[in-house]
Coordinates of C-alpha atoms in Angstrom, one line a residue:
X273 CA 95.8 12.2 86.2
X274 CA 97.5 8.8 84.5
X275 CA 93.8 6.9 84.4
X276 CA 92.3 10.5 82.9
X277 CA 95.5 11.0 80.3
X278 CA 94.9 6.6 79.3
X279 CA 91.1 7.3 78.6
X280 CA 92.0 10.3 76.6
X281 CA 94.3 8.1 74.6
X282 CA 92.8 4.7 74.6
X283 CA 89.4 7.0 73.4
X284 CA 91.0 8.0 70.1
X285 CA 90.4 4.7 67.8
X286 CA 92.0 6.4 64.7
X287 CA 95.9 6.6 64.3
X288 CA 96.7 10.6 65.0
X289 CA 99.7 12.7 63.9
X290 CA 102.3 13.9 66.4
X291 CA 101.3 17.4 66.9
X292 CA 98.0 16.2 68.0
X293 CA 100.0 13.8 70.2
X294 CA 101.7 16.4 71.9
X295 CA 98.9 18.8 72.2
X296 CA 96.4 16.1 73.4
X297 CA 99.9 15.5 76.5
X298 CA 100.0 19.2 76.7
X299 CA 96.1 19.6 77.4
X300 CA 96.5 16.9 79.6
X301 CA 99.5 18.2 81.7
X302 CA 97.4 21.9 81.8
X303 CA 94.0 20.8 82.2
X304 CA 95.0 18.6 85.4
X305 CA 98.2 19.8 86.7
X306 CA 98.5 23.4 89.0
X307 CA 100.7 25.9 89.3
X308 CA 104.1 24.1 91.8
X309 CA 107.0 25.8 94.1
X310 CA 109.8 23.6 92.2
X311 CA 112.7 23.4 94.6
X312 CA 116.1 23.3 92.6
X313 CA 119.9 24.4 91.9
X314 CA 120.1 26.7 88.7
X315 CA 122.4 25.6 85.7
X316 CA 123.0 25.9 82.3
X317 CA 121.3 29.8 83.2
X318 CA 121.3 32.5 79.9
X319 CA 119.5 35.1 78.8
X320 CA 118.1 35.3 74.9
X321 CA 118.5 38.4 73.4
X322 CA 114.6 38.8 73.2
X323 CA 115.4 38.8 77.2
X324 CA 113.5 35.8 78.2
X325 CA 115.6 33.6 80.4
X326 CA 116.2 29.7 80.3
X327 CA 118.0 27.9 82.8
X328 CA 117.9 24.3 84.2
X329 CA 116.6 23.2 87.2
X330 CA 117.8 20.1 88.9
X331 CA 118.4 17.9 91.6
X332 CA 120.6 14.7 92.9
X333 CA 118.7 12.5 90.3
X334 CA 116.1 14.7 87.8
X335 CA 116.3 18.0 86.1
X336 CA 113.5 20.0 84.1
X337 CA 114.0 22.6 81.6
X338 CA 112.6 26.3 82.8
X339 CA 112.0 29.0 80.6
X340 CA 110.7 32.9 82.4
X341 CA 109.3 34.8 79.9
X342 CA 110.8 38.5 79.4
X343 CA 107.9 40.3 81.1
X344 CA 108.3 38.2 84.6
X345 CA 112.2 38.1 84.3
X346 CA 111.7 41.8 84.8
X347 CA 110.7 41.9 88.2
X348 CA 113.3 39.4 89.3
X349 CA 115.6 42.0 91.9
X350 CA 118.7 39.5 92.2
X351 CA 120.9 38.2 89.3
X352 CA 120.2 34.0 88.8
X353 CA 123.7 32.2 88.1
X354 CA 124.6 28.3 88.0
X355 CA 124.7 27.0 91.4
X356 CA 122.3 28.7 92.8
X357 CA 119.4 27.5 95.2
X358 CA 116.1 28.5 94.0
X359 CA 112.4 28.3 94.4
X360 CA 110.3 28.4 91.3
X361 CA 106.6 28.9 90.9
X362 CA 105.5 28.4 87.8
X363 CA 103.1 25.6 85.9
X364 CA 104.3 22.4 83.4
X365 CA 103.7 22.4 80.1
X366 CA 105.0 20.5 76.8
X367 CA 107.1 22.6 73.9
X368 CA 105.0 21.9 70.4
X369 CA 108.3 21.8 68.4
X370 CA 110.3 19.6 70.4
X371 CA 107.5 17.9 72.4
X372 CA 109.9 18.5 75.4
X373 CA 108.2 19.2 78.7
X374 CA 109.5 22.4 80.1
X375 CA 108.1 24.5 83.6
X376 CA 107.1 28.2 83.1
X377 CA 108.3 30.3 85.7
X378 CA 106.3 33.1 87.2
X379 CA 108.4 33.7 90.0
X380 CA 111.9 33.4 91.3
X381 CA 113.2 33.0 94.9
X382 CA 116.3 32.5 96.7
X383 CA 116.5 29.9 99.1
X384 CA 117.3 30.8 102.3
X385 CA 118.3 34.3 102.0
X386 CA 115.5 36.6 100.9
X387 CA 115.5 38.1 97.6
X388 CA 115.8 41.6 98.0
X389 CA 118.6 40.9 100.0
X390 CA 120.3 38.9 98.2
X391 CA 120.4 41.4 95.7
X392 CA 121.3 43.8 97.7
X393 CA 125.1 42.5 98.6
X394 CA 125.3 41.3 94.4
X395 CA 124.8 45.0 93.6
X396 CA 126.8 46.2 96.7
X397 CA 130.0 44.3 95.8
X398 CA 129.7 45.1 92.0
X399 CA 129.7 49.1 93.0
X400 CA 132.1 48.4 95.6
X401 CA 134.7 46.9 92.4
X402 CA 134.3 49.9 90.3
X403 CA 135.3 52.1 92.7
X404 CA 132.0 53.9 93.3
X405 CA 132.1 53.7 97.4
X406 CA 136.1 54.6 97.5
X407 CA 136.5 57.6 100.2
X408 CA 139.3 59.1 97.9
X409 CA 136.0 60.5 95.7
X410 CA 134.0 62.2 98.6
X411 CA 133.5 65.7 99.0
X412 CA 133.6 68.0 101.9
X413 CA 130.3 69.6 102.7
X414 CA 130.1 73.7 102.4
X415 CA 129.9 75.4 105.5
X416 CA 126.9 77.1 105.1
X417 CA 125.6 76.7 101.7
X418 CA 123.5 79.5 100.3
X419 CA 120.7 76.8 98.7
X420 CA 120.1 73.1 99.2
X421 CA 118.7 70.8 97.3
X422 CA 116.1 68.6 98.8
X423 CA 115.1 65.5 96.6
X424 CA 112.1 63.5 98.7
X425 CA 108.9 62.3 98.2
X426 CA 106.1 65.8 98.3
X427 CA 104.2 66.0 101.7
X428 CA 106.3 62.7 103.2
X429 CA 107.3 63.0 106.8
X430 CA 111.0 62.9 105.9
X431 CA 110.0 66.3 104.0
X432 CA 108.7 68.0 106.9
X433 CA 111.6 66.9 109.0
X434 CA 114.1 68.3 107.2
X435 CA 112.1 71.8 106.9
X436 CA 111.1 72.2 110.6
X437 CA 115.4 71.6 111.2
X438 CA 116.9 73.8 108.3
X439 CA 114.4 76.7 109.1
X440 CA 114.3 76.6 112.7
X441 CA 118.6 76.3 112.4
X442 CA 118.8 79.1 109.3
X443 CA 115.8 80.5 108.1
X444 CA 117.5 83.3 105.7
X445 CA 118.6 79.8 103.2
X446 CA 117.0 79.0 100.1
X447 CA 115.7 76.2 99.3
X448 CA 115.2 74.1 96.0
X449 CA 112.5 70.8 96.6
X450 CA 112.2 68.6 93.5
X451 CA 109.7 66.2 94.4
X452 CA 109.7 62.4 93.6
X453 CA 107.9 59.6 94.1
X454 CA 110.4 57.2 96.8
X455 CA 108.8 54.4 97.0
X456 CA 107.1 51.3 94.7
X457 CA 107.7 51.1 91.1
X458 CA 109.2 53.9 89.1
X459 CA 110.8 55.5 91.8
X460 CA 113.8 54.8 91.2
X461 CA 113.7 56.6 88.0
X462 CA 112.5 60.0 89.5
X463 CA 114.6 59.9 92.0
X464 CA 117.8 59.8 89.6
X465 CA 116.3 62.2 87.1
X466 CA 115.8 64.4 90.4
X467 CA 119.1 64.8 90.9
X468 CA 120.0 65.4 87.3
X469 CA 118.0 67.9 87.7
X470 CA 119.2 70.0 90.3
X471 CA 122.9 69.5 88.6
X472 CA 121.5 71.0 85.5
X473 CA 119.8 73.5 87.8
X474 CA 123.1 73.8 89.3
X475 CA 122.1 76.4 92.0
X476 CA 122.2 73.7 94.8
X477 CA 125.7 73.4 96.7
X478 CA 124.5 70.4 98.3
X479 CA 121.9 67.8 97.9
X480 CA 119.7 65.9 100.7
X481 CA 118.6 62.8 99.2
X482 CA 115.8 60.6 100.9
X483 CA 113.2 59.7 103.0
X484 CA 111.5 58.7 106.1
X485 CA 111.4 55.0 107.4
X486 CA 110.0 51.7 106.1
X487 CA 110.5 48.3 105.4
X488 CA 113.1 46.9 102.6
X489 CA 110.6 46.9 100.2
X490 CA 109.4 50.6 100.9
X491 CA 113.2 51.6 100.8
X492 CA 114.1 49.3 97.4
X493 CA 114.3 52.3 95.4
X494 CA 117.6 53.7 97.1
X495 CA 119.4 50.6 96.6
X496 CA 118.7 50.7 92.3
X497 CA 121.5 51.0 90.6
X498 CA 120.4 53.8 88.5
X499 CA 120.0 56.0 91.7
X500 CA 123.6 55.0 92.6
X501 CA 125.0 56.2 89.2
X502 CA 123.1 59.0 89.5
X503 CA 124.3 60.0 92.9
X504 CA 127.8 59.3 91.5
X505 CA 127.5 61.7 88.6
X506 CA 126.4 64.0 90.6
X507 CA 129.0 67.4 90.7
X508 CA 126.7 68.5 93.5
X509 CA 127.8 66.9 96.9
X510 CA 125.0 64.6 98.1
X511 CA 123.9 63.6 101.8
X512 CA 122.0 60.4 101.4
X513 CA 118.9 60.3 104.6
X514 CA 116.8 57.2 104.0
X515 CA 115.0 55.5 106.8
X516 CA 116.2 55.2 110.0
X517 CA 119.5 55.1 111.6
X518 CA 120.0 50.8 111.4
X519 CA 119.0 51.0 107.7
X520 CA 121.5 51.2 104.9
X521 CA 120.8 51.9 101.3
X522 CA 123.5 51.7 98.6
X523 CA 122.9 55.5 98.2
X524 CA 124.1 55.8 101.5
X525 CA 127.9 54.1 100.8
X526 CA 127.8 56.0 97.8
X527 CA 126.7 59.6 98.6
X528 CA 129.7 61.8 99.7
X529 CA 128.0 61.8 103.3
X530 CA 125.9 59.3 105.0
X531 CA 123.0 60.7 107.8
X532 CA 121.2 58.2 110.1
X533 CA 117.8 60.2 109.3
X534 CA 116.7 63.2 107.5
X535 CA 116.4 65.2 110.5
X536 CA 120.3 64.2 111.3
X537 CA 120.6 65.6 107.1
X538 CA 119.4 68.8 108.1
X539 CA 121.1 69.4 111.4
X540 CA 124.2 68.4 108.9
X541 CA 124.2 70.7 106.4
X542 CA 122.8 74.0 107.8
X543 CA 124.5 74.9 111.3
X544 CA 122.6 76.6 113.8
X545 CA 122.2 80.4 113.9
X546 CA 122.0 80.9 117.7
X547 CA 125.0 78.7 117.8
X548 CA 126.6 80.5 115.3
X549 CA 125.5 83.8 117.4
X550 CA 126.9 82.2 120.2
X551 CA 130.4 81.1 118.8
X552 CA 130.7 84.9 117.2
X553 CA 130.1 86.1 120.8
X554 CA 132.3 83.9 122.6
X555 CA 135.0 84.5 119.9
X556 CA 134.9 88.3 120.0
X557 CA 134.6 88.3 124.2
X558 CA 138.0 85.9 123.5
X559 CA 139.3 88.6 121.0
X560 CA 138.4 91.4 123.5
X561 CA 140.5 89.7 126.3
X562 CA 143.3 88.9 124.3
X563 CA 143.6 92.6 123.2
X564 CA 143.0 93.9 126.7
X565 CA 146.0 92.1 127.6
X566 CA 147.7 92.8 124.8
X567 CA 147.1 96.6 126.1
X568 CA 147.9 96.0 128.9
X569 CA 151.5 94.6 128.0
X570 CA 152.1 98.0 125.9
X571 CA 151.2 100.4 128.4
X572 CA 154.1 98.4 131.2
X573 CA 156.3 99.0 128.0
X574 CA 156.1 102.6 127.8
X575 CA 155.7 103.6 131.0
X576 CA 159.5 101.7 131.7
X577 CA 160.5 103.8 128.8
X578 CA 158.8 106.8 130.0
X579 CA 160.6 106.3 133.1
X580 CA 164.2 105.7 131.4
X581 CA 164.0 108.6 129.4
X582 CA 165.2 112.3 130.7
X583 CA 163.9 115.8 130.4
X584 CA 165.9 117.4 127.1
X585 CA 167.1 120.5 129.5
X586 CA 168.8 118.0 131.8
X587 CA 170.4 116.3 128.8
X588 CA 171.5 120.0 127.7
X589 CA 172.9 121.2 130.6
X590 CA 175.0 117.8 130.7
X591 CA 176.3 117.9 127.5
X592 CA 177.0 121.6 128.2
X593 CA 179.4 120.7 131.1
X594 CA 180.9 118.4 129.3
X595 CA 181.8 120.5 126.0
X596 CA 183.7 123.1 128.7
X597 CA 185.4 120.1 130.4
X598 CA 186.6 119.1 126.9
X599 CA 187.5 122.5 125.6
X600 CA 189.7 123.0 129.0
X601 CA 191.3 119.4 128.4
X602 CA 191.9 120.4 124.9
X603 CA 193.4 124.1 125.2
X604 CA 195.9 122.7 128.5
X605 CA 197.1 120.0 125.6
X606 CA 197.8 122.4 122.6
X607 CA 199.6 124.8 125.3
X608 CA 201.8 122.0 126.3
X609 CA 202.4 120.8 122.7
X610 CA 203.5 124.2 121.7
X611 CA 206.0 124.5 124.7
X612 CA 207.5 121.1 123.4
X613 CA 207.9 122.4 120.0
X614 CA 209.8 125.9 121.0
X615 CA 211.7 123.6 123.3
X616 CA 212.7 121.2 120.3
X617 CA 213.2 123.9 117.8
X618 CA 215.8 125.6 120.6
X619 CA 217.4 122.6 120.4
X620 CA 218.1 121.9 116.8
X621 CA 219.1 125.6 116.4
X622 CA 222.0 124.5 118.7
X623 CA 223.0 122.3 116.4
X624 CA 222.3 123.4 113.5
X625 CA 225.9 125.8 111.9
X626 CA 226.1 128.4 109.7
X627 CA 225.7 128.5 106.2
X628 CA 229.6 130.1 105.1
X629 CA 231.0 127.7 107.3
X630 CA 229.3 124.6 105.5
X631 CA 230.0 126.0 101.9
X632 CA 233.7 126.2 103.0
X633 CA 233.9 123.0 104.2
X634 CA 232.4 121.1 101.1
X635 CA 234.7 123.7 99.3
X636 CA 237.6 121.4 101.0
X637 CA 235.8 118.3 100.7
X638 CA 235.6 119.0 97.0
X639 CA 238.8 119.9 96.0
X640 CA 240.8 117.1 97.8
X641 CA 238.2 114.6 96.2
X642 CA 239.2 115.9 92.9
X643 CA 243.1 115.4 93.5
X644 CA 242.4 112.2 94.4
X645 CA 240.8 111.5 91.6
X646 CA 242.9 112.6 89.2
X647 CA 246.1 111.1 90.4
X648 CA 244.3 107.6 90.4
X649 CA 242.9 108.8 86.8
X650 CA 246.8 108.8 85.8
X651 CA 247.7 106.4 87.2
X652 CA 244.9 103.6 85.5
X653 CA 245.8 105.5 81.9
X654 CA 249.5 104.4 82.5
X655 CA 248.4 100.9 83.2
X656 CA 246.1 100.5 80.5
X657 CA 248.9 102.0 77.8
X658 CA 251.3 99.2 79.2
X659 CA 248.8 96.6 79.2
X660 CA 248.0 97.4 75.3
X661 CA 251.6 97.8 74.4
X662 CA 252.2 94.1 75.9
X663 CA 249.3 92.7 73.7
X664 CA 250.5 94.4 70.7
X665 CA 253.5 93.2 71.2
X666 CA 252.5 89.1 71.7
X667 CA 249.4 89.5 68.9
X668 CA 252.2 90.3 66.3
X669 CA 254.8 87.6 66.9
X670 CA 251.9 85.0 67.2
X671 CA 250.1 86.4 64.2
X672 CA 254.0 85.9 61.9
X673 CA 253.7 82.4 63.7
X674 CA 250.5 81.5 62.5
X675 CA 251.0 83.0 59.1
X676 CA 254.3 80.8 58.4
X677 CA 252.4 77.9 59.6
X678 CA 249.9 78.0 57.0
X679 CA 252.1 78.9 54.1
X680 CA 254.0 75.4 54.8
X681 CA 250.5 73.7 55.2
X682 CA 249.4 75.3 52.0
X683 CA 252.8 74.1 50.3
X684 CA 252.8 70.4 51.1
X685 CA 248.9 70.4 50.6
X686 CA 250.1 71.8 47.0
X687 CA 253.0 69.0 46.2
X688 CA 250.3 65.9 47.4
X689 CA 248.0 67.5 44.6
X690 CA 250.4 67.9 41.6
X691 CA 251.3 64.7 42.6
X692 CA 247.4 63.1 42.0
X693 CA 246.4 65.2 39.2
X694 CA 245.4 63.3 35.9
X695 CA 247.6 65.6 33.6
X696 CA 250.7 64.2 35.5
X697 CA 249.6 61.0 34.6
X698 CA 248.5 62.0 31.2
X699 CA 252.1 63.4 30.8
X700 CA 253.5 60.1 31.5
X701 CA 252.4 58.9 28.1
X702 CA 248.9 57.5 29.4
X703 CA 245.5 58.3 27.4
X704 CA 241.9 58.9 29.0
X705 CA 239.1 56.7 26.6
X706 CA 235.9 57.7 26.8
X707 CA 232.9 56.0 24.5
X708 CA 231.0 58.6 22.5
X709 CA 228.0 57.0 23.3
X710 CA 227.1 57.8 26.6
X711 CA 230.2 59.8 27.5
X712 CA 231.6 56.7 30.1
X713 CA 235.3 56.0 30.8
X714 CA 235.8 53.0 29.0
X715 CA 237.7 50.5 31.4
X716 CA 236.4 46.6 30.1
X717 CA 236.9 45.9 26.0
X718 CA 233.6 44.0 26.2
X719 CA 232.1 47.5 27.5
X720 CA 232.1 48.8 23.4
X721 CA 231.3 47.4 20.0
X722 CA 233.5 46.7 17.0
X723 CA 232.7 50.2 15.1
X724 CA 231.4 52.0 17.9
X725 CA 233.4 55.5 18.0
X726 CA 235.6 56.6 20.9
X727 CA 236.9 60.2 22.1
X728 CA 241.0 59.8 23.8
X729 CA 242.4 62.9 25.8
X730 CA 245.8 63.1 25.7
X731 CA 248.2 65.3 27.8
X732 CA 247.7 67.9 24.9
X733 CA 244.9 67.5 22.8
X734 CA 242.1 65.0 21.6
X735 CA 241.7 61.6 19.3
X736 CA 238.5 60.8 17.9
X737 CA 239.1 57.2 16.7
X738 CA 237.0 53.7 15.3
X739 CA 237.1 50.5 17.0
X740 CA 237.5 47.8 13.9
X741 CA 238.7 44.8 16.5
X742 CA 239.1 43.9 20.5
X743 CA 240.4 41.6 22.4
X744 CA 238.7 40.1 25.2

């Protein structure tokens, strides 16, 4: 390839531009260079919003740029992150615009792990972190739902299984079948808009969802995420029955029951008539027993109380006896209470007197009670007149006592007076001097003015005089 790309080089004699540079390296590289399985670990990974994907793959000492285009991205199963081990197949070409050599993938692999698998546990432990395999969600199963829905692929074997079971089981059920294709691509998209369907339908009380066995590939479309979502949504409880009991789907951790296959579905959801038949009969041969010996138990009940209980004449003829026995008791009791009556009467008529004889007694009693009281009557009045004759007697001479007593008081009380009064004084040749101007006693000379007017009292009569000096 280096002697063929030097001859193609060292034959152009004329100077060239660089597109044609680039092309003539690009022609090169794709005339004489194959399609390669690139071994690598993924970096710098992202994805363009037309969808195609770039990443870098590299190694302990080179790296190459790798763009996949949007159309081969498609089909890649597994989510590509930085770090990853990859295989790529793809072919090497140059980038016009930057003259950069860059690998066009076709294909992606895992390394070491398969791909399919690998995706697998990525979308199984996203799910698993929203919640959408928590137990807490699942629904019980009806007992024996009137209609089932059966979403499967039209003529499949898993089809047939789950028809021979349900109406060999339950043949009076009704069924709903919405076909759909379960396997390559597409599938997953009818089986999901299958089981929107039946919840729009919304006849179903439970769903069977899946199909008969295969390899991973032929079972891919229960383990799309759209089916999961779908089974999720989904206010119909769902059995998921794909493959065979060592296969396990996504649809299976998220349906509301897992079945092994879609026979084990249909021996699930529908129970079995005969056994049914057979429960009913050994319940009601249980019922029967249980109320024999219920029976049983009454009639020992009432024949002890048939036995305890009398014939009513016996019961008659008893109380008879017993109401003569009673009225005797009772007659010999009211004879001998009326003896001890007469007896008691007899004696209080002994000592009971006769009427005269009582009247003349409290005739006695009477009249000696009223010279008693009379005498001591006479007696208190002379007391009493004594007693108010002595009182009289001391209130007068120590009424004349007091009396005297306050006619001195009053006397000397009289002389101490006459002896303070002003008009003594005033009789004594002294002179009250009061200044007209505010009516005061004048007692200081530096109290008035020099022609200020003043009013003197005398003993008899009043001055009205002038100052026209003092002296201080």
């Amino acid at each position: 390839m280096d002697e063929q790309l030097e001859f193609g080089l060292r034959a152009t004699l004329r100077p060239i531009g660089v597109t044609d540079l680039v092309r003539a390296v690009r022609d090169a590289l794709e005339t004489n260079l194959r399609e390669f399985w690139v071994v690598g670990e993924v970096s710098n990974a992202r994805q363009a919003p037309s969808n195609h994907f770039y990443f870098t793959l590299k190694d302990a000492r080179s790296s190459i740029a790798v763009v996949m285009f949007r159309s081969a991205f498609e089909r890649v199963r597994f989510r590509v992150h930085d770090g990853m081990k990859i295989i790529v197949r793809g072919r090497v070409s140059v980038f016009d615009q930057r003259g950069a050599l860059q690998l066009y993938a076709e294909e992606i692999e895992p390394r070491g792990m398969g791909a399919l698998q690998i995706a697998f546990e990525q979308l199984k432990r996203r799910l698993a972190a929203e919640g959408l395999f928590d137990n807490a969600r699942k629904r019980a199963l009806p007992f024996l739902p009137r209609t089932i829905g059966i979403v499967t692929a039209r003529g499949g074997a898993g089809l047939r299984d789950i028809l021979t079971i349900i109406v060999g089981r339950f043949p009076n059920l009704h069924l709903i079948i919405r076909p759909a294709r379960v396997q390559g691509s597409g599938a997953c998209d009818e089986v999901a808009e299958a089981i929107l369907d039946l919840n729009r339908d919304g006849r179903a009380e439970v769903i069977i969802v899946g199909r008969g066995g295969g390899s991973l590939e032929d079972l891919w479309a229960f383990n799309e995420e759209v089916v999961a979502r779908a089974i999720h949504g989904s206010r119909i409880p769902v059995i998921s029955a794909v493959g065979h009991e060592i296969d396990y789907t996504i649809a299976d951790f998220v349906a509301d029951f897992r079945a092994p296959t879609p026979t084990a579905a249909a021996q699930m959801v529908v129970p079995s008539m005969a056994e049914l038949s057979a429960r009913i009969d050994a319940g009601g041969a249980a019922l029967r027993f249980a109320l024999g010996r219920e029976l049983a138990g009454w009639r020992e009940t009432v024949d002890e109380l048939g036995s305890r209980i009398r014939h009513p004449a016996s019961l008659i003829a008893e109380t008879r006896r017993g109401v003569v026995s009673t009225s005797l008791e009772l007659n010999d009791g009211v004879v001998a209470r009326v003896a001890d009556a007469h007896h008691h009467v007899r004696q209080l008529e002994l000592r009971l007197r006769s009427p005269a004889a009582a009247v003349r007694e409290l005739r006695l009693r009477t009249r000696a009670l009223t010279l008693r009281l009379a005498h001591a009557t006479a007696a208190r009045a002379r007391d009493e007149t004594r007693r108010v004759e002595n009182l009289s007697s001391r209130l007068g001479s120590s009424g004349a006592s007091a009396l005297d007593l306050r006619r001195r008081s009053m006397a000397a009380l009289a002389t101490r007076l006459d002896s303070i009064s002003p008009l003594k004084v005033l009789e004594r040749g002294y002179a009250v001097v009061i200044d007209s101007r505010d009516g005061r006693a004048v007692r200081d000379a530096s109290s008035v003015q020099v022609g200020g007017t003043l009013d003197i009292r005398l003993a008899k009569g009043r001055l009205g005089a002038r100052v026209t000096s003092r002296e201080l």
